[in-house]
PDB file of C-alpha atoms in Angstrom:
ATOM      1  CA  MET U   1       9.503  24.581 -24.242  1.00  0.00           C
ATOM      2  CA  SER U   2      11.627  23.973 -21.131  1.00  0.00           C
ATOM      3  CA  GLU U   3      11.913  20.272 -22.017  1.00  0.00           C
ATOM      4  CA  ALA U   4      13.162  21.011 -25.554  1.00  0.00           C
ATOM      5  CA  ASN U   5      16.801  20.361 -26.308  1.00  0.00           C
ATOM      6  CA  PRO U   6      18.989  23.412 -27.052  1.00  0.00           C
ATOM      7  CA  VAL U   7      18.699  22.855 -30.816  1.00  0.00           C
ATOM      8  CA  GLU U   8      14.893  22.818 -30.679  1.00  0.00           C
ATOM      9  CA  ARG U   9      14.992  25.998 -28.573  1.00  0.00           C
ATOM     10  CA  TRP U  10      17.081  28.050 -31.018  1.00  0.00           C
ATOM     11  CA  GLN U  11      15.089  26.685 -33.965  1.00  0.00           C
ATOM     12  CA  ALA U  12      11.782  27.673 -32.324  1.00  0.00           C
ATOM     13  CA  SER U  13      13.147  31.117 -31.453  1.00  0.00           C
ATOM     14  CA  LEU U  14      14.351  31.590 -35.028  1.00  0.00           C
ATOM     15  CA  GLU U  15      11.014  30.509 -36.495  1.00  0.00           C
ATOM     16  CA  GLU U  16       9.207  32.933 -34.228  1.00  0.00           C
ATOM     17  CA  ALA U  17      11.559  35.856 -34.919  1.00  0.00           C
ATOM     18  CA  GLY U  18      11.961  35.145 -38.630  1.00  0.00           C
ATOM     19  CA  GLU U  19      15.415  36.707 -38.524  1.00  0.00           C
ATOM     20  CA  LEU U  20      18.794  36.212 -36.920  1.00  0.00           C
ATOM     21  CA  THR U  21      18.833  38.344 -33.793  1.00  0.00           C
ATOM     22  CA  PRO U  22      21.973  38.718 -31.650  1.00  0.00           C
ATOM     23  CA  GLU U  23      20.408  36.449 -29.038  1.00  0.00           C
ATOM     24  CA  ILE U  24      19.677  33.701 -31.568  1.00  0.00           C
ATOM     25  CA  VAL U  25      23.139  33.995 -33.130  1.00  0.00           C
ATOM     26  CA  GLY U  26      24.566  33.621 -29.620  1.00  0.00           C
ATOM     27  CA  ALA U  27      22.442  30.540 -28.949  1.00  0.00           C
ATOM     28  CA  ILE U  28      23.461  28.905 -32.238  1.00  0.00           C
ATOM     29  CA  THR U  29      27.154  29.531 -31.642  1.00  0.00           C
ATOM     30  CA  ARG U  30      26.946  28.374 -28.009  1.00  0.00           C
ATOM     31  CA  VAL U  31      25.339  25.092 -29.074  1.00  0.00           C
ATOM     32  CA  HIS U  32      27.281  24.472 -32.299  1.00  0.00           C
ATOM     33  CA  GLY U  33      30.479  26.505 -31.921  1.00  0.00           C
ATOM     34  CA  ASP U  34      32.446  27.210 -35.088  1.00  0.00           C
ATOM     35  CA  ARG U  35      30.057  25.091 -37.173  1.00  0.00           C
ATOM     36  CA  GLY U  36      27.224  27.415 -36.172  1.00  0.00           C
ATOM     37  CA  ALA U  37      29.256  30.500 -37.052  1.00  0.00           C
ATOM     38  CA  ARG U  38      30.134  29.073 -40.476  1.00  0.00           C
ATOM     39  CA  ALA U  39      26.468  28.214 -41.078  1.00  0.00           C
ATOM     40  CA  ILE U  40      25.385  31.761 -40.286  1.00  0.00           C
ATOM     41  CA  GLU U  41      28.092  33.078 -42.612  1.00  0.00           C
ATOM     42  CA  ALA U  42      26.887  30.798 -45.436  1.00  0.00           C
ATOM     43  CA  VAL U  43      23.308  32.019 -45.025  1.00  0.00           C
ATOM     44  CA  GLY U  44      24.480  35.628 -45.093  1.00  0.00           C
ATOM     45  CA  GLU U  45      26.462  34.937 -48.260  1.00  0.00           C
ATOM     46  CA  ASN U  46      23.443  33.320 -49.964  1.00  0.00           C
ATOM     47  CA  ARG U  47      25.151  29.920 -50.300  1.00  0.00           C
ATOM     48  CA  VAL U  48      22.039  27.832 -49.516  1.00  0.00           C
ATOM     49  CA  LYS U  49      20.409  26.867 -52.804  1.00  0.00           C
ATOM     50  CA  SER U  50      17.290  24.821 -53.383  1.00  0.00           C
ATOM     51  CA  TYR U  51      16.600  22.949 -56.602  1.00  0.00           C
ATOM     52  CA  ARG U  52      13.701  20.698 -57.601  1.00  0.00           C
ATOM     53  CA  ASP U  53      15.500  17.632 -56.295  1.00  0.00           C
ATOM     54  CA  PHE U  54      17.965  18.764 -53.606  1.00  0.00           C
ATOM     55  CA  THR U  55      19.018  21.545 -51.327  1.00  0.00           C
ATOM     56  CA  ILE U  56      22.682  22.412 -51.775  1.00  0.00           C
ATOM     57  CA  VAL U  57      25.120  24.349 -49.650  1.00  0.00           C
ATOM     58  CA  VAL U  58      28.080  25.811 -51.464  1.00  0.00           C
ATOM     59  CA  GLY U  59      31.046  24.982 -49.282  1.00  0.00           C
ATOM     60  CA  TYR U  60      34.657  26.066 -49.389  1.00  0.00           C
ATOM     61  CA  GLU U  61      35.780  23.176 -51.589  1.00  0.00           C
ATOM     62  CA  ASP U  62      32.614  21.670 -53.067  1.00  0.00           C
ATOM     63  CA  GLU U  63      28.830  21.746 -53.041  1.00  0.00           C
ATOM     64  CA  TYR U  64      27.081  19.492 -50.531  1.00  0.00           C
ATOM     65  CA  ILE U  65      23.637  17.916 -50.724  1.00  0.00           C
ATOM     66  CA  VAL U  66      21.580  18.326 -47.554  1.00  0.00           C
ATOM     67  CA  GLU U  67      18.520  16.088 -47.221  1.00  0.00           C
ATOM     68  CA  ASP U  68      16.430  15.295 -44.149  1.00  0.00           C
ATOM     69  CA  GLY U  69      19.023  16.915 -41.877  1.00  0.00           C
ATOM     70  CA  GLY U  70      21.858  14.795 -43.279  1.00  0.00           C
ATOM     71  CA  CYS U  71      24.699  15.970 -45.467  1.00  0.00           C
ATOM     72  CA  THR U  72      27.112  14.461 -47.975  1.00  0.00           C
ATOM     73  CA  CYS U  73      30.181  16.149 -46.431  1.00  0.00           C
ATOM     74  CA  LYS U  74      32.997  14.208 -44.800  1.00  0.00           C
ATOM     75  CA  ASP U  75      32.385  15.920 -41.443  1.00  0.00           C
ATOM     76  CA  SER U  76      28.900  14.364 -41.293  1.00  0.00           C
ATOM     77  CA  GLU U  77      30.147  11.032 -42.526  1.00  0.00           C
ATOM     78  CA  TYR U  78      33.107  10.600 -40.180  1.00  0.00           C
ATOM     79  CA  ASN U  79      33.056  13.008 -37.248  1.00  0.00           C
ATOM     80  CA  LEU U  80      29.502  13.517 -36.026  1.00  0.00           C
ATOM     81  CA  ASP U  81      27.087  11.435 -33.976  1.00  0.00           C
ATOM     82  CA  ALA U  82      23.872  11.267 -36.027  1.00  0.00           C
ATOM     83  CA  ASP U  83      21.858  10.642 -32.842  1.00  0.00           C
ATOM     84  CA  ASP U  84      23.061  13.853 -31.149  1.00  0.00           C
ATOM     85  CA  PRO U  85      21.056  16.887 -32.377  1.00  0.00           C
ATOM     86  CA  THR U  86      23.858  19.247 -31.310  1.00  0.00           C
ATOM     87  CA  GLU U  87      26.287  17.508 -33.675  1.00  0.00           C
ATOM     88  CA  LYS U  88      25.429  18.776 -37.142  1.00  0.00           C
ATOM     89  CA  CYS U  89      27.781  19.899 -39.872  1.00  0.00           C
ATOM     90  CA  TRP U  90      27.672  23.558 -40.785  1.00  0.00           C
ATOM     91  CA  HIS U  91      25.995  22.733 -44.113  1.00  0.00           C
ATOM     92  CA  SER U  92      22.981  21.149 -42.359  1.00  0.00           C
ATOM     93  CA  LEU U  93      22.845  24.025 -39.908  1.00  0.00           C
ATOM     94  CA  ALA U  94      22.924  26.541 -42.754  1.00  0.00           C
ATOM     95  CA  VAL U  95      19.899  24.891 -44.380  1.00  0.00           C
ATOM     96  CA  ALA U  96      17.993  24.852 -41.076  1.00  0.00           C
ATOM     97  CA  ILE U  97      18.744  28.533 -40.517  1.00  0.00           C
ATOM     98  CA  ALA U  98      18.091  29.669 -44.102  1.00  0.00           C
ATOM     99  CA  ARG U  99      14.711  27.956 -44.252  1.00  0.00           C
ATOM    100  CA  ARG U 100      13.580  29.575 -41.031  1.00  0.00           C
ATOM    101  CA  VAL U 101      14.564  33.081 -42.112  1.00  0.00           C
ATOM    102  CA  GLY U 102      13.411  32.705 -45.724  1.00  0.00           C
ATOM    103  CA  HIS U 103      16.899  33.095 -47.125  1.00  0.00           C
ATOM    104  CA  VAL U 104      17.114  30.128 -49.502  1.00  0.00           C
ATOM    105  CA  ASP U 105      18.081  30.804 -53.116  1.00  0.00           C
ATOM    106  CA  TYR U 106      15.441  28.867 -55.108  1.00  0.00           C
ATOM    107  CA  HIS U 107      16.132  27.585 -58.614  1.00  0.00           C
ATOM    108  CA  ASP U 108      13.359  26.060 -60.714  1.00  0.00           C
ATOM    109  CA  MET U 109      15.569  23.386 -62.238  1.00  0.00           C
ATOM    110  CA  TRP U 110      17.048  20.001 -61.380  1.00  0.00           C
ATOM    111  CA  TYR U 111      20.375  20.017 -59.579  1.00  0.00           C
ATOM    112  CA  SER U 112      21.606  17.253 -61.894  1.00  0.00           C
ATOM    113  CA  GLU U 113      21.271  19.736 -64.769  1.00  0.00           C
ATOM    114  CA  VAL U 114      23.485  22.200 -62.928  1.00  0.00           C
ATOM    115  CA  ARG U 115      26.121  19.540 -62.164  1.00  0.00           C
ATOM    116  CA  GLU U 116      26.288  18.652 -65.859  1.00  0.00           C
ATOM    117  CA  LEU U 117      27.299  22.247 -66.600  1.00  0.00           C
ATOM    118  CA  LEU U 118      30.085  22.284 -64.016  1.00  0.00           C
TER     119      LEU U 118
END
């Protein structure tokens, strides 16, 4: 594991532990700063939701679709280097964390059906 990048290291530690320990929280916030802290907060507040078609993170102003590590938020679109694994928006980080600790709110319906109700 010594050759793994810092993102792979905290992800492997989180998968092994199955929960957010103080050490893992520290690693996430060291690597991702405020984005990591916001991601952890979103997981704790149960704002990562999975539907039949998408995984959604409920943000402060909207809901964002996270697919294959990418996100529909403006931070991902304009500010982050897609080739740098340490540069992820907090929505993508929240999904990565929630999946590893089993804290995703699953809904057996299509997200498009939910959006029609909003």
